[in-house]
Tab-separated table of C-alpha atoms and ligand atoms in Angstrom:
chain	number	residue	atom	x	y	z
A	5	MET	CA	112.517	79.827	96.732
A	6	SER	CA	114.842	77.374	95.032
A	7	LEU	CA	117.523	77.647	92.403
A	8	LEU	CA	118.825	74.132	92.889
A	9	SER	CA	118.505	73.068	89.274
A	10	GLY	CA	121.861	73.428	87.593
A	11	VAL	CA	123.766	73.682	90.873
A	12	SER	CA	126.089	70.743	91.377
A	13	ALA	CA	127.625	71.092	94.823
A	14	PHE	CA	125.957	72.741	97.813
A	15	PHE	CA	125.559	72.177	101.532
A	16	GLY	CA	122.739	72.449	104.065
A	17	LEU	CA	123.116	75.084	106.787
A	18	ASP	CA	121.084	75.039	110.014
A	19	ILE	CA	121.467	78.220	112.045
A	20	GLY	CA	120.102	76.849	115.328
A	21	THR	CA	119.856	78.350	118.781
A	22	THR	CA	122.872	76.651	120.335
A	23	ALA	CA	124.965	75.903	117.245
A	24	VAL	CA	125.353	76.431	113.516
A	25	ARG	CA	125.552	73.113	111.673
A	26	LEU	CA	126.327	72.100	108.126
A	27	VAL	CA	125.972	68.920	106.099
A	28	GLU	CA	127.301	68.316	102.594
A	29	LEU	CA	126.153	65.326	100.533
A	30	ARG	CA	126.742	64.253	96.954
A	31	GLY	CA	125.150	62.062	94.324
A	32	SER	CA	121.506	61.059	94.100
A	33	TYR	CA	119.211	59.215	96.491
A	34	PRO	CA	120.456	58.029	98.885
A	35	LYS	CA	123.074	60.781	98.733
A	36	THR	CA	126.507	60.063	100.166
A	37	LEU	CA	127.890	61.988	103.122
A	38	VAL	CA	130.761	64.291	102.192
A	39	LYS	CA	131.052	66.168	105.489
A	40	TYR	CA	129.255	67.489	108.505
A	41	ALA	CA	130.422	70.057	111.054
A	42	PHE	CA	129.130	72.413	113.701
A	43	ILE	CA	130.203	75.383	115.753
A	44	PRO	CA	128.543	76.195	119.098
A	45	ILE	CA	127.081	79.690	119.453
A	46	ASP	CA	125.732	81.678	122.365
A	47	SER	CA	121.956	81.244	122.302
A	48	LYS	CA	121.554	85.016	122.782
A	49	ILE	CA	123.077	85.856	119.394
A	50	ALA	CA	120.930	83.426	117.449
A	51	MET	CA	117.724	85.079	118.647
A	52	SER	CA	118.864	88.650	118.238
A	53	ASP	CA	118.433	90.929	115.239
A	54	SER	CA	120.951	93.514	116.481
A	55	LYS	CA	123.847	94.449	114.175
A	56	ALA	CA	126.518	93.426	116.673
A	57	ASP	CA	124.974	89.987	117.232
A	58	GLN	CA	124.478	89.464	113.505
A	59	GLN	CA	128.182	90.163	113.043
A	60	LYS	CA	129.072	87.595	115.701
A	61	LEU	CA	126.848	85.114	113.919
A	62	ALA	CA	128.555	85.919	110.607
A	63	GLN	CA	131.932	85.369	112.238
A	64	ALA	CA	130.823	81.979	113.603
A	65	ILE	CA	129.627	80.890	110.147
A	66	ARG	CA	132.885	82.057	108.592
A	67	GLU	CA	134.850	80.025	111.126
A	68	LEU	CA	132.663	76.974	110.636
A	69	CYS	CA	133.151	76.997	106.859
A	70	SER	CA	136.868	77.478	107.185
A	71	GLN	CA	137.317	74.754	109.837
A	72	ALA	CA	135.264	72.368	107.699
A	73	ARG	CA	137.323	73.358	104.618
A	74	MET	CA	134.242	73.903	102.507
A	75	THR	CA	134.946	73.966	98.787
A	76	THR	CA	131.559	75.232	97.625
A	77	GLU	CA	129.869	78.478	98.547
A	78	ASN	CA	126.412	77.266	97.514
A	79	VAL	CA	124.159	76.842	100.491
A	80	ALA	CA	120.605	75.660	101.225
A	81	VAL	CA	119.491	77.489	104.360
A	82	GLY	CA	116.813	76.661	106.911
A	83	ILE	CA	114.287	79.152	108.251
A	84	PRO	CA	113.574	78.758	111.982
A	85	SER	CA	109.978	77.801	112.666
A	86	GLY	CA	109.382	80.874	114.778
A	87	ARG	CA	109.854	82.993	111.641
A	88	VAL	CA	107.586	81.022	109.314
A	89	PHE	CA	103.820	80.878	109.170
A	90	THR	CA	102.481	77.647	107.669
A	91	THR	CA	98.909	76.613	107.011
A	92	VAL	CA	96.956	74.035	105.016
A	93	VAL	CA	94.100	75.515	102.999
A	94	ASP	CA	91.424	74.211	100.663
A	95	ILE	CA	91.100	76.023	97.387
A	96	ASP	CA	89.216	75.610	94.118
A	97	ARG	CA	90.762	73.182	91.668
A	98	LEU	CA	92.383	75.140	88.867
A	99	SER	CA	95.079	74.756	86.245
A	100	PRO	CA	98.617	75.316	87.611
A	101	SER	CA	98.913	78.866	86.307
A	102	GLU	CA	95.433	79.858	87.481
A	103	LEU	CA	96.162	78.240	90.832
A	104	SER	CA	99.205	80.393	91.287
A	105	ARG	CA	97.249	83.532	90.488
A	106	SER	CA	94.385	82.520	92.732
A	107	ILE	CA	96.708	81.827	95.683
A	108	ASN	CA	98.409	85.176	95.293
A	109	TYR	CA	95.037	86.821	95.139
A	110	GLN	CA	93.795	85.124	98.331
A	111	ALA	CA	97.077	85.055	100.233
A	112	ASP	CA	96.526	88.335	102.019
A	113	SER	CA	93.600	86.836	103.877
A	114	LEU	CA	95.462	83.604	104.659
A	115	ILE	CA	98.734	84.855	106.136
A	116	PRO	CA	99.313	87.047	109.219
A	117	THR	CA	101.703	89.568	107.636
A	118	PRO	CA	100.927	91.897	104.696
A	119	LEU	CA	101.505	90.133	101.366
A	120	ALA	CA	103.671	92.998	100.127
A	121	GLU	CA	106.066	92.390	103.023
A	122	SER	CA	106.101	88.601	102.814
A	123	LYS	CA	107.587	85.909	100.714
A	124	ILE	CA	105.061	83.125	100.131
A	125	ASP	CA	105.615	79.584	98.970
A	126	TRP	CA	103.121	76.781	98.457
A	127	SER	CA	102.814	73.196	97.301
A	128	LEU	CA	99.827	71.184	96.159
A	129	LEU	CA	99.076	68.298	98.555
A	130	GLY	CA	96.216	66.673	96.643
A	131	ASP	CA	92.447	66.446	97.042
A	132	SER	CA	90.910	68.222	99.993
A	133	PRO	CA	89.731	65.633	102.543
A	134	THR	CA	86.734	67.782	103.483
A	135	ASP	CA	85.469	69.124	100.168
A	136	LYS	CA	85.422	66.947	97.045
A	137	ALA	CA	85.413	69.961	94.757
A	138	LYS	CA	88.589	71.403	96.201
A	139	ALA	CA	92.306	70.755	96.407
A	140	GLU	CA	94.452	71.363	99.457
A	141	ILE	CA	97.701	73.261	99.522
A	142	LEU	CA	100.428	73.780	102.102
A	143	LEU	CA	101.100	77.509	102.206
A	144	SER	CA	103.960	79.182	104.023
A	145	SER	CA	105.033	82.777	104.413
A	146	VAL	CA	108.123	84.475	105.798
A	147	PRO	CA	108.628	88.212	106.333
A	148	ASN	CA	110.776	89.679	103.518
A	149	LYS	CA	112.797	91.515	106.126
A	150	PHE	CA	113.994	88.268	107.712
A	151	VAL	CA	114.872	86.690	104.356
A	152	GLU	CA	116.719	89.815	103.215
A	153	GLU	CA	118.719	90.033	106.441
A	154	ARG	CA	119.687	86.377	106.235
A	155	LEU	CA	120.722	86.824	102.599
A	156	ASP	CA	122.878	89.842	103.510
A	157	LEU	CA	124.432	87.962	106.412
A	158	LEU	CA	125.338	84.946	104.309
A	159	GLU	CA	126.552	87.026	101.375
A	160	SER	CA	128.774	88.966	103.763
A	161	VAL	CA	130.645	85.747	104.528
A	162	GLY	CA	130.942	84.854	100.851
A	163	LEU	CA	128.140	82.313	100.637
A	164	ASN	CA	125.679	81.974	97.789
A	165	VAL	CA	122.155	81.105	98.978
A	166	ILE	CA	120.494	78.715	96.532
A	167	SER	CA	117.393	78.005	98.608
A	168	PHE	CA	115.486	78.853	101.767
A	169	GLU	CA	113.255	76.245	103.362
A	170	PRO	CA	111.378	76.062	106.678
A	171	ASP	CA	113.327	73.929	109.198
A	172	ASN	CA	110.437	71.578	109.809
A	173	LEU	CA	110.114	70.589	106.138
A	174	ALA	CA	113.840	69.817	105.982
A	175	LEU	CA	113.531	67.847	109.194
A	176	ALA	CA	110.720	65.705	107.821
A	177	ARG	CA	112.774	64.922	104.704
A	178	ALA	CA	115.654	63.683	106.854
A	179	MET	CA	113.610	61.641	109.321
A	180	VAL	CA	111.071	59.896	107.097
A	181	ALA	CA	112.042	57.590	104.231
A	182	PRO	CA	110.564	58.413	100.818
A	183	GLY	CA	107.484	56.357	100.004
A	184	VAL	CA	106.065	56.133	103.539
A	185	ALA	CA	102.326	56.641	103.024
A	186	THR	CA	101.072	56.447	106.617
A	187	PRO	CA	101.022	59.499	108.932
A	188	GLN	CA	104.294	60.041	110.829
A	189	LEU	CA	104.605	62.642	113.563
A	190	VAL	CA	108.114	64.094	113.842
A	191	LEU	CA	109.195	66.070	116.918
A	192	ASP	CA	112.401	68.132	117.090
A	193	ILE	CA	112.834	69.204	120.703
A	194	GLY	CA	115.452	71.923	120.490
A	195	SER	CA	116.753	74.476	122.905
A	196	LYS	CA	114.069	77.187	122.810
A	197	GLY	CA	111.241	75.286	121.258
A	198	THR	CA	109.880	72.175	119.608
A	199	ASP	CA	109.033	71.699	115.964
A	200	LEU	CA	106.216	69.315	115.183
A	201	VAL	CA	105.404	68.064	111.704
A	202	ILE	CA	102.999	65.376	110.538
A	203	THR	CA	103.823	63.832	107.181
A	204	MET	CA	101.705	61.591	104.983
A	205	ASN	CA	102.462	60.376	101.441
A	206	ASP	CA	105.834	62.172	101.379
A	207	ALA	CA	104.399	65.587	102.236
A	208	ALA	CA	103.965	67.645	105.385
A	209	HIS	CA	100.266	68.032	106.218
A	210	LEU	CA	100.534	69.857	109.528
A	211	THR	CA	103.312	71.844	111.205
A	212	ARG	CA	103.466	73.530	114.603
A	213	ALA	CA	106.093	75.505	116.476
A	214	ILE	CA	105.678	74.841	120.210
A	215	PRO	CA	107.450	77.260	122.571
A	216	THR	CA	108.714	74.554	124.960
A	217	GLY	CA	112.211	73.085	124.678
A	218	ALA	CA	115.286	72.112	126.680
A	219	GLU	CA	115.646	75.565	128.241
A	220	ALA	CA	112.174	75.570	129.743
A	221	ILE	CA	112.600	72.015	131.022
A	222	ILE	CA	115.962	72.845	132.616
A	223	ARG	CA	114.559	76.042	134.113
A	224	SER	CA	111.718	74.186	135.802
A	225	ALA	CA	114.183	71.656	137.223
A	226	ALA	CA	116.387	74.484	138.524
A	227	GLN	CA	113.476	76.308	140.145
A	228	ASN	CA	111.674	73.329	141.616
A	229	LEU	CA	114.808	71.617	142.929
A	230	ASN	CA	116.489	74.842	143.974
A	231	ILE	CA	119.705	74.183	142.061
A	232	ASP	CA	121.658	76.143	139.450
A	233	ASP	CA	121.109	75.759	135.693
A	234	LYS	CA	124.265	73.753	135.072
A	235	GLN	CA	123.337	71.192	137.693
A	236	ALA	CA	119.712	71.184	136.521
A	237	GLU	CA	120.874	70.353	132.988
A	238	GLN	CA	122.951	67.440	134.301
A	239	PHE	CA	120.023	66.114	136.331
A	240	VAL	CA	117.567	66.447	133.450
A	241	PHE	CA	119.799	64.537	131.031
A	242	LYS	CA	120.860	61.955	133.611
A	243	PHE	CA	117.498	61.071	135.176
A	244	GLY	CA	114.949	62.480	132.737
A	245	LEU	CA	111.458	61.104	133.250
A	246	SER	CA	112.540	58.134	135.298
A	247	LYS	CA	110.257	57.819	138.332
A	248	ASP	CA	112.511	55.477	140.257
A	249	LYS	CA	115.710	57.558	140.141
A	250	VAL	CA	116.352	60.027	142.990
A	251	GLU	CA	112.855	59.227	144.271
A	252	GLY	CA	111.285	60.673	141.159
A	253	GLN	CA	112.288	64.206	142.159
A	254	VAL	CA	113.495	65.208	138.687
A	255	TYR	CA	110.374	63.683	137.147
A	256	GLN	CA	108.190	65.697	139.559
A	257	ALA	CA	110.153	68.882	138.869
A	258	ILE	CA	109.803	68.803	135.088
A	259	ILE	CA	106.632	66.866	134.342
A	260	SER	CA	104.315	69.889	134.192
A	261	THR	CA	106.635	71.516	131.629
A	262	ILE	CA	106.859	68.270	129.653
A	263	ASP	CA	103.066	68.167	129.664
A	264	LEU	CA	102.864	71.642	128.105
A	265	LEU	CA	104.488	69.869	125.191
A	266	THR	CA	102.339	66.735	125.279
A	267	THR	CA	99.169	68.861	125.392
A	268	GLU	CA	100.216	70.523	122.135
A	269	ILE	CA	101.102	67.158	120.600
A	270	GLU	CA	97.680	65.851	121.553
A	271	LYS	CA	95.936	68.859	119.990
A	272	SER	CA	97.892	68.379	116.772
A	273	ILE	CA	97.036	64.670	116.601
A	274	LYS	CA	93.332	65.437	117.178
A	275	PHE	CA	93.348	68.165	114.560
A	276	PHE	CA	95.036	65.904	112.020
A	277	GLU	CA	92.875	62.844	112.681
A	278	THR	CA	89.713	64.940	112.539
A	279	ARG	CA	90.633	66.502	109.217
A	280	TYR	CA	91.850	63.240	107.669
A	281	GLN	CA	89.101	60.853	108.763
A	282	GLY	CA	90.270	57.257	109.016
A	283	GLN	CA	93.970	58.189	109.245
A	284	LYS	CA	95.834	57.341	112.435
A	285	ILE	CA	99.310	58.505	113.432
A	286	ASP	CA	101.421	55.429	112.753
A	287	ARG	CA	104.571	56.464	114.579
A	288	ILE	CA	106.115	59.327	116.540
A	289	ILE	CA	109.738	60.080	115.658
A	290	VAL	CA	111.654	62.121	118.243
A	291	THR	CA	114.857	64.067	117.725
A	292	GLY	CA	116.586	67.276	118.901
A	293	GLY	CA	118.847	67.739	121.922
A	294	ALA	CA	116.118	67.405	124.537
A	295	SER	CA	114.798	64.128	123.133
A	296	ALA	CA	117.844	62.515	124.785
A	297	MET	CA	116.192	62.761	128.220
A	298	PRO	CA	116.018	59.240	129.648
A	299	GLU	CA	112.564	57.663	129.384
A	300	PHE	CA	111.159	60.556	127.376
A	301	PRO	CA	110.337	58.321	124.375
A	302	LEU	CA	108.712	55.781	126.694
A	303	TYR	CA	106.638	58.497	128.372
A	304	ILE	CA	105.354	59.702	125.004
A	305	ALA	CA	104.652	56.152	123.821
A	306	ASN	CA	102.580	55.404	126.930
A	307	LYS	CA	100.786	58.731	126.851
A	308	PHE	CA	99.556	58.329	123.278
A	309	GLY	CA	99.630	54.561	122.776
A	310	ILE	CA	101.676	55.130	119.627
A	311	ASN	CA	105.055	53.608	118.740
A	312	VAL	CA	107.898	56.025	119.370
A	313	GLU	CA	111.151	55.846	117.486
A	314	ILE	CA	114.407	57.742	118.050
A	315	GLY	CA	114.933	59.739	114.878
A	316	ASN	CA	118.046	59.246	112.792
A	317	ALA	CA	119.311	62.321	110.957
A	318	TRP	CA	121.235	60.028	108.584
A	319	HIS	CA	118.298	57.778	107.746
A	320	ASN	CA	118.341	58.736	104.075
A	321	VAL	CA	122.109	59.218	103.767
A	322	SER	CA	124.709	56.651	102.799
A	323	PHE	CA	128.078	56.443	104.571
A	324	GLY	CA	130.748	53.882	105.433
A	325	ALA	CA	129.831	51.414	108.202
A	326	ALA	CA	132.877	52.528	110.213
A	327	ARG	CA	131.236	55.912	110.777
A	328	GLN	CA	128.000	54.528	112.200
A	329	ASN	CA	128.737	55.240	115.891
A	330	GLU	CA	130.234	58.657	115.356
A	331	LEU	CA	127.259	59.740	113.251
A	332	LEU	CA	124.625	58.358	115.590
A	333	ALA	CA	126.224	60.267	118.480
A	334	VAL	CA	125.414	63.588	116.771
A	335	SER	CA	122.196	62.483	115.074
A	336	ASN	CA	119.920	64.359	117.497
A	337	HIS	CA	121.412	67.678	116.434
A	338	PHE	CA	121.721	67.207	112.651
A	339	GLY	CA	118.215	66.478	111.370
A	340	VAL	CA	117.589	69.915	109.899
A	341	ALA	CA	121.040	70.295	108.293
A	342	ALA	CA	120.856	66.793	106.781
A	343	GLY	CA	117.360	67.412	105.428
A	344	LEU	CA	118.446	70.686	103.833
A	345	ALA	CA	121.360	68.867	102.155
A	346	GLU	CA	119.020	66.121	100.902
A	347	ARG	CA	117.037	68.593	98.815
A	348	THR	CA	116.831	67.724	95.157
A	349	GLU	CA	114.571	70.494	93.892
B	416	ATP	N1	125.268	66.049	124.342
B	416	ATP	C1	124.623	67.207	124.176
B	416	ATP	N2	125.164	68.187	123.443
B	416	ATP	C2	124.528	69.371	123.261
B	416	ATP	N3	123.314	69.633	123.774
B	416	ATP	C3	122.725	68.683	124.517
B	416	ATP	C4	123.338	67.424	124.741
B	416	ATP	N4	122.510	66.688	125.477
B	416	ATP	C5	121.441	67.463	125.678
B	416	ATP	N5	121.559	68.663	125.148
B	416	ATP	C6	120.560	69.730	125.173
B	416	ATP	O1	120.119	69.923	123.864
B	416	ATP	C7	119.857	71.301	123.625
B	416	ATP	C8	120.241	71.613	122.213
B	416	ATP	O2	119.389	70.876	121.361
B	416	ATP	P1	119.442	71.098	119.789
B	416	ATP	O3	120.802	70.885	119.292
B	416	ATP	O4	118.357	70.277	119.221
B	416	ATP	O5	119.059	72.655	119.774
B	416	ATP	P2	119.186	73.736	118.638
B	416	ATP	O6	119.009	73.102	117.305
B	416	ATP	O7	120.424	74.535	118.842
B	416	ATP	O8	117.959	74.634	119.034
B	416	ATP	P3	116.667	75.038	118.154
B	416	ATP	O9	116.339	73.876	117.272
B	416	ATP	O10	115.649	75.325	119.236
B	416	ATP	O11	117.105	76.251	117.416
B	416	ATP	C9	120.734	72.060	124.605
B	416	ATP	O12	119.960	73.131	125.120
B	416	ATP	C10	121.069	71.052	125.692
B	416	ATP	O13	120.365	71.342	126.882
B	417	MG	MG1	117.473	72.677	115.991
């Protein structure tokens, strides 16, 4: 859903698990940074659908917009990956209008929720790699109920929603420069989970929501080292996957949880490289709070024999050189919000 055409000013809003974040940009590619801001939230309220928690969330968003002195109410909002179903499907080549009809007709058998209760969106990726006669599309669906509740929530704080977009698509837009043809695997390791997206030729070709994130990693450190969560968090972000710090105890405590994640990454790479014969993942780009664990990028690079890069949320944004350090310090947390703000259609 997008009503961006005709809208001049808007901002991207990422309602994450541990914080709500916004980014406002202006101009055309590369857009210039106007402002960014965030407000921490209790992770319990972000996950809850209860009225009381929704009101707390509304209050946090209201505060964020007022602290950041926002001058536009137009907002492009992300949809958390846990709420979106995304799939790539091959379908008969048809004219655009017939394609639309055909997808609607077939959608019920392609998505997990009833079509009547879901909002679907799709984009044409190109020729199917497996069937010459067909085209492939990226299809996503979100329950109407979730979209309607988010709309009500944001309207209640005076915002005007101009578009909804899955978090992982926004993330890919922020992390990968336009025009990169080779496959890039982007990982956003957040608090509750990890978003994975593989892009090729400026489009997402595979997305996965993996239920392992900072919380699970910290919990395994707390349990295996017999320490409290606060201390576990400090240890995880101080020693990470380093085998020669504190005799590798932190590494030992968290590695099986980390490998829940790497197993899913491996499956996604296999799936992608099997479907797109001859294509190899060129680079893995890591971002999100938990990607700051020491030696995590190195561990991934060694595991897969693929170059790993620390993602930069501001990769496709222009800003004054004096702000470089300040912006890089928050980069891990702003990929989704920046990508939402970079939307042009
Ligand atoms: N300097 C830091 N500031 C905030 N969080 C940090 C920092 N260093 C590490 N972390 C970890 O990062 C996690 C938050 O990551 P991130 O901001 O990517 O999550 P999120 O976007 O709120 O969650 P999700 O994407 O799962 O909804 C926290 O759980 C925390 O353990
Ligand atoms: Mg996030």
